[in-house]
Amino acid sequence: MSNETPPPGDRIAKVLSRAGIASRREAERMIEDGRVSVNGKTITSPALNVTADDRIVVDGKQVGEPEPPRIWLYHKPAGLVTTERDEKDRPTVFASLPETMPRVMSVGRLDLNSEGLLLLTNDGEVKRKLELPSTGWLRRYRVRINGSVSEAKLDELREGITVEGIQYQPMVVTFDRQQGANAWLTVSLREGKNREIRRAMGEIGVTVNRLIRVSYGPFQLAALKQGEVEELKQRVVRDQLGISGKPTPKRVRKPVNRPTRGKKRSS
């Protein structure tokens, strides 16, 4: 067993994440690409602890003290990808946000064709905490499928289903109504694997043609319009991150976003 005292401070990737520069994993890639320097020296390994006395520069810009954690609720329209840069040059969520917003990260993702509630934060540690399965927050979706489906088939989802070797946890599924050639379901789950609902529905023989996330834990889409963003009050953010109780969040209304300005957002 080593008796060496660990160096003071925190790992550089954690500090960059906390400052809202990037997620920990993205920060590690930035370091490996030689985009980060500490006290005037470029680093290429994330195995470094830093303190408040160290001068950190990313892409030529000095990293300041982290702001208090902030969380926004965003109503993502279909047709936007939840990445900052897209290899296919498709429009992104981040390019659609108001210019007055700081640099933010998404808590999880919604795929290109999915819509609804997307949480955004300026703090990489908040992002990590809210994405952890151990957080246990229920994600609820309104799902429109082509055709109809029997209760016996829905029971397969309720019991947990395996698709192409991937085991999905049991879902809470309610059949809401038939609407012409389509049917509406409400689906709730506590983890969000990639395209989980679409793949699970395909396994029981139906196709999803609309998917709307209406809540993420205690946070509700409610009457938030497509493209609109609202910031939670600081007191609510502190309550949600600091204690186990989950009071009903109060929201601060922000103006509706302008149309997407382009496919890339400048830093």
XYZ file of C-alpha atoms in Angstrom:
267
model
C 0.000 0.000 0.000
C 1.374 3.422 -0.962
C 1.850 6.015 1.774
C 2.378 8.857 -0.691
C 0.223 11.910 -0.086
C -1.915 12.679 -3.163
C -1.072 15.978 -4.858
C -3.285 18.935 -3.895
C -6.155 20.106 -6.063
C -8.331 18.252 -8.562
C -7.668 16.481 -11.836
C -7.455 18.916 -14.733
C -10.328 17.290 -16.653
C -12.612 17.642 -13.615
C -11.682 21.324 -13.266
C -12.406 21.996 -16.959
C -15.703 20.156 -16.654
C -16.673 22.113 -13.544
C -15.872 25.357 -15.372
C -18.283 24.448 -18.171
C -15.573 24.001 -20.812
C -16.515 20.437 -21.723
C -17.510 17.118 -20.189
C -14.711 15.192 -18.461
C -14.292 12.852 -21.416
C -14.278 15.706 -23.920
C -11.808 17.620 -21.741
C -9.471 14.619 -21.750
C -9.602 14.561 -25.561
C -8.850 18.294 -25.682
C -5.804 17.709 -23.467
C -4.585 14.826 -25.613
C -4.939 17.072 -28.682
C -2.613 19.652 -27.095
C -5.285 22.335 -26.679
C -4.676 22.900 -22.949
C -1.762 24.523 -21.142
C -1.049 24.907 -17.425
C 1.244 27.695 -16.237
C 2.469 28.268 -19.773
C 3.243 24.624 -20.585
C 1.122 22.572 -22.985
C -0.016 19.292 -21.450
C -0.977 16.108 -23.291
C -1.999 13.888 -20.369
C -5.008 14.370 -18.051
C -3.024 12.793 -15.190
C -2.411 16.155 -13.557
C -3.879 17.851 -10.505
C -4.330 21.624 -10.496
C -5.293 24.175 -7.866
C -6.798 27.661 -7.913
C -3.258 29.055 -8.114
C -2.573 27.423 -11.490
C -3.124 29.330 -14.733
C -5.098 27.176 -17.170
C -5.522 28.141 -20.825
C -7.749 26.346 -23.357
C -7.522 27.224 -27.044
C -5.705 30.440 -26.134
C -8.297 31.583 -23.567
C -7.694 31.583 -19.828
C -10.117 29.541 -17.752
C -11.655 31.554 -14.938
C -13.336 30.598 -11.715
C -16.372 28.346 -12.263
C -19.788 29.977 -12.106
C -22.455 28.602 -9.770
C -24.180 25.557 -11.299
C -27.079 26.539 -13.551
C -29.753 24.428 -15.271
C -31.996 25.306 -18.205
C -35.040 23.501 -19.599
C -35.112 23.431 -23.402
C -37.886 22.215 -25.703
C -35.940 20.483 -28.448
C -37.672 20.382 -31.841
C -37.252 17.387 -34.145
C -34.516 17.819 -36.737
C -31.690 18.979 -34.445
C -28.805 16.808 -33.277
C -27.667 16.999 -29.651
C -23.986 17.564 -30.388
C -21.922 20.733 -30.572
C -20.464 19.772 -33.944
C -21.912 17.271 -36.392
C -19.818 15.339 -38.901
C -22.716 15.468 -41.385
C -23.080 19.248 -40.918
C -26.657 18.929 -39.671
C -28.211 21.715 -37.548
C -27.479 21.328 -33.840
C -29.231 22.113 -30.580
C -26.376 24.372 -29.520
C -26.480 26.491 -32.674
C -30.179 27.142 -32.019
C -29.737 28.583 -28.514
C -29.940 32.332 -27.790
C -26.667 34.234 -28.092
C -27.083 35.454 -24.510
C -26.639 31.943 -23.092
C -23.230 30.836 -21.828
C -21.555 27.696 -23.054
C -23.700 24.743 -21.949
C -23.784 20.959 -22.121
C -26.764 18.669 -22.474
C -27.781 16.205 -19.785
C -28.093 13.097 -21.920
C -29.366 13.373 -25.463
C -32.431 13.226 -27.643
C -31.842 11.784 -31.100
C -32.386 13.675 -34.354
C -36.072 12.812 -34.725
C -37.017 13.020 -31.054
C -38.444 16.152 -29.384
C -39.299 17.487 -25.991
C -37.503 18.243 -22.751
C -33.720 18.498 -22.812
C -31.821 19.664 -19.717
C -28.847 21.973 -20.267
C -26.191 22.956 -17.725
C -23.044 25.064 -17.524
C -21.428 22.568 -15.135
C -19.882 19.263 -16.184
C -20.213 17.790 -12.704
C -23.956 18.517 -12.721
C -24.233 16.845 -16.125
C -22.428 13.766 -14.836
C -24.521 13.570 -11.661
C -27.873 13.868 -13.441
C -26.913 11.271 -16.063
C -25.880 8.602 -13.552
C -28.336 5.659 -13.410
C -28.011 5.800 -9.615
C -29.770 9.187 -9.680
C -32.865 7.146 -10.428
C -34.903 9.944 -11.987
C -37.784 8.791 -14.143
C -37.819 9.933 -17.773
C -41.352 10.070 -19.215
C -42.211 10.081 -22.929
C -45.276 10.400 -25.120
C -44.841 7.891 -27.901
C -46.836 7.627 -31.131
C -46.642 4.322 -32.977
C -47.919 3.244 -36.352
C -50.740 0.745 -35.966
C -51.750 -0.754 -32.644
C -50.283 -3.103 -30.088
C -51.728 -5.638 -27.668
C -51.398 -5.519 -23.905
C -49.526 -8.837 -24.142
C -46.868 -7.178 -26.270
C -46.662 -4.206 -23.911
C -46.188 -6.657 -21.049
C -42.906 -7.707 -22.705
C -41.673 -4.146 -22.273
C -42.963 -4.018 -18.703
C -41.008 -7.143 -17.830
C -37.779 -6.017 -19.515
C -36.774 -6.864 -23.060
C -33.535 -7.828 -24.814
C -32.804 -6.392 -28.265
C -29.740 -7.554 -30.194
C -28.043 -8.646 -27.001
C -28.815 -5.428 -25.099
C -30.952 -5.887 -21.974
C -33.365 -3.032 -21.277
C -34.798 -2.504 -17.814
C -38.576 -2.865 -17.314
C -40.530 0.125 -18.623
C -43.751 1.626 -17.309
C -46.068 1.592 -20.335
C -49.640 2.869 -20.652
C -51.812 2.606 -23.761
C -53.492 6.015 -24.051
C -55.606 6.045 -27.186
C -55.947 4.999 -30.801
C -55.884 7.904 -33.248
C -56.660 6.734 -36.770
C -53.787 4.635 -38.057
C -51.663 5.517 -35.034
C -51.731 4.859 -31.308
C -50.381 6.962 -28.430
C -48.536 5.449 -25.466
C -46.915 6.894 -22.361
C -43.567 5.261 -21.598
C -41.448 5.877 -18.493
C -37.962 4.542 -17.775
C -35.105 5.180 -15.362
C -32.232 4.841 -17.767
C -31.740 6.231 -21.244
C -29.752 3.925 -23.490
C -29.263 4.986 -27.105
C -32.578 4.868 -29.030
C -33.942 2.574 -26.320
C -37.663 3.165 -26.873
C -37.450 2.969 -30.672
C -35.484 -0.272 -30.537
C -37.736 -1.843 -27.924
C -40.871 -0.942 -29.908
C -39.324 -2.376 -33.055
C -38.697 -5.630 -31.204
C -42.431 -6.009 -30.451
C -43.318 -5.240 -34.082
C -44.333 -1.563 -34.153
C -42.641 1.580 -35.465
C -42.306 4.838 -33.534
C -43.201 7.842 -35.698
C -43.131 10.500 -32.969
C -41.374 10.607 -29.607
C -41.672 13.488 -27.118
C -39.922 13.579 -23.745
C -42.306 15.305 -21.336
C -40.348 15.050 -18.081
C -36.926 14.259 -16.647
C -37.134 13.543 -12.937
C -38.932 16.495 -11.297
C -38.492 18.739 -14.342
C -41.528 19.081 -16.631
C -41.890 20.179 -20.266
C -45.350 21.583 -19.420
C -46.256 24.512 -21.716
C -42.700 25.244 -22.859
C -42.892 25.947 -26.589
C -40.656 24.342 -29.214
C -37.322 26.140 -29.320
C -37.975 27.904 -26.008
C -35.554 27.804 -23.082
C -36.173 28.518 -19.388
C -33.639 28.763 -16.590
C -34.405 27.276 -13.197
C -34.056 29.535 -10.182
C -30.785 29.121 -8.281
C -32.631 28.037 -5.133
C -34.246 25.187 -7.031
C -30.923 24.116 -8.531
C -29.342 24.041 -5.070
C -32.270 22.061 -3.683
C -32.114 19.506 -6.479
C -28.366 19.001 -6.269
C -27.886 19.269 -2.525
C -30.652 17.276 -0.818
C -32.499 14.027 -1.437
C -35.965 15.611 -1.410
C -37.261 16.722 -4.770
C -39.510 19.795 -4.456
C -41.498 20.933 -7.429
C -39.191 23.215 -9.454
C -40.176 26.835 -10.079
C -39.122 28.274 -13.403
C -38.050 31.612 -14.777
C -39.615 32.337 -18.152
C -37.212 33.341 -20.908
C -38.049 34.663 -24.369
C -38.702 32.289 -27.233
C -35.537 31.574 -29.182
C -34.776 33.107 -32.509
C -34.685 30.660 -35.448
C -31.563 28.547 -35.829
C -28.723 30.832 -36.832
C -26.509 28.243 -38.426
C -25.051 24.839 -38.029
C -22.144 25.749 -35.760
C -21.956 27.895 -32.682
C -18.844 29.914 -32.018
C -17.217 29.435 -28.635
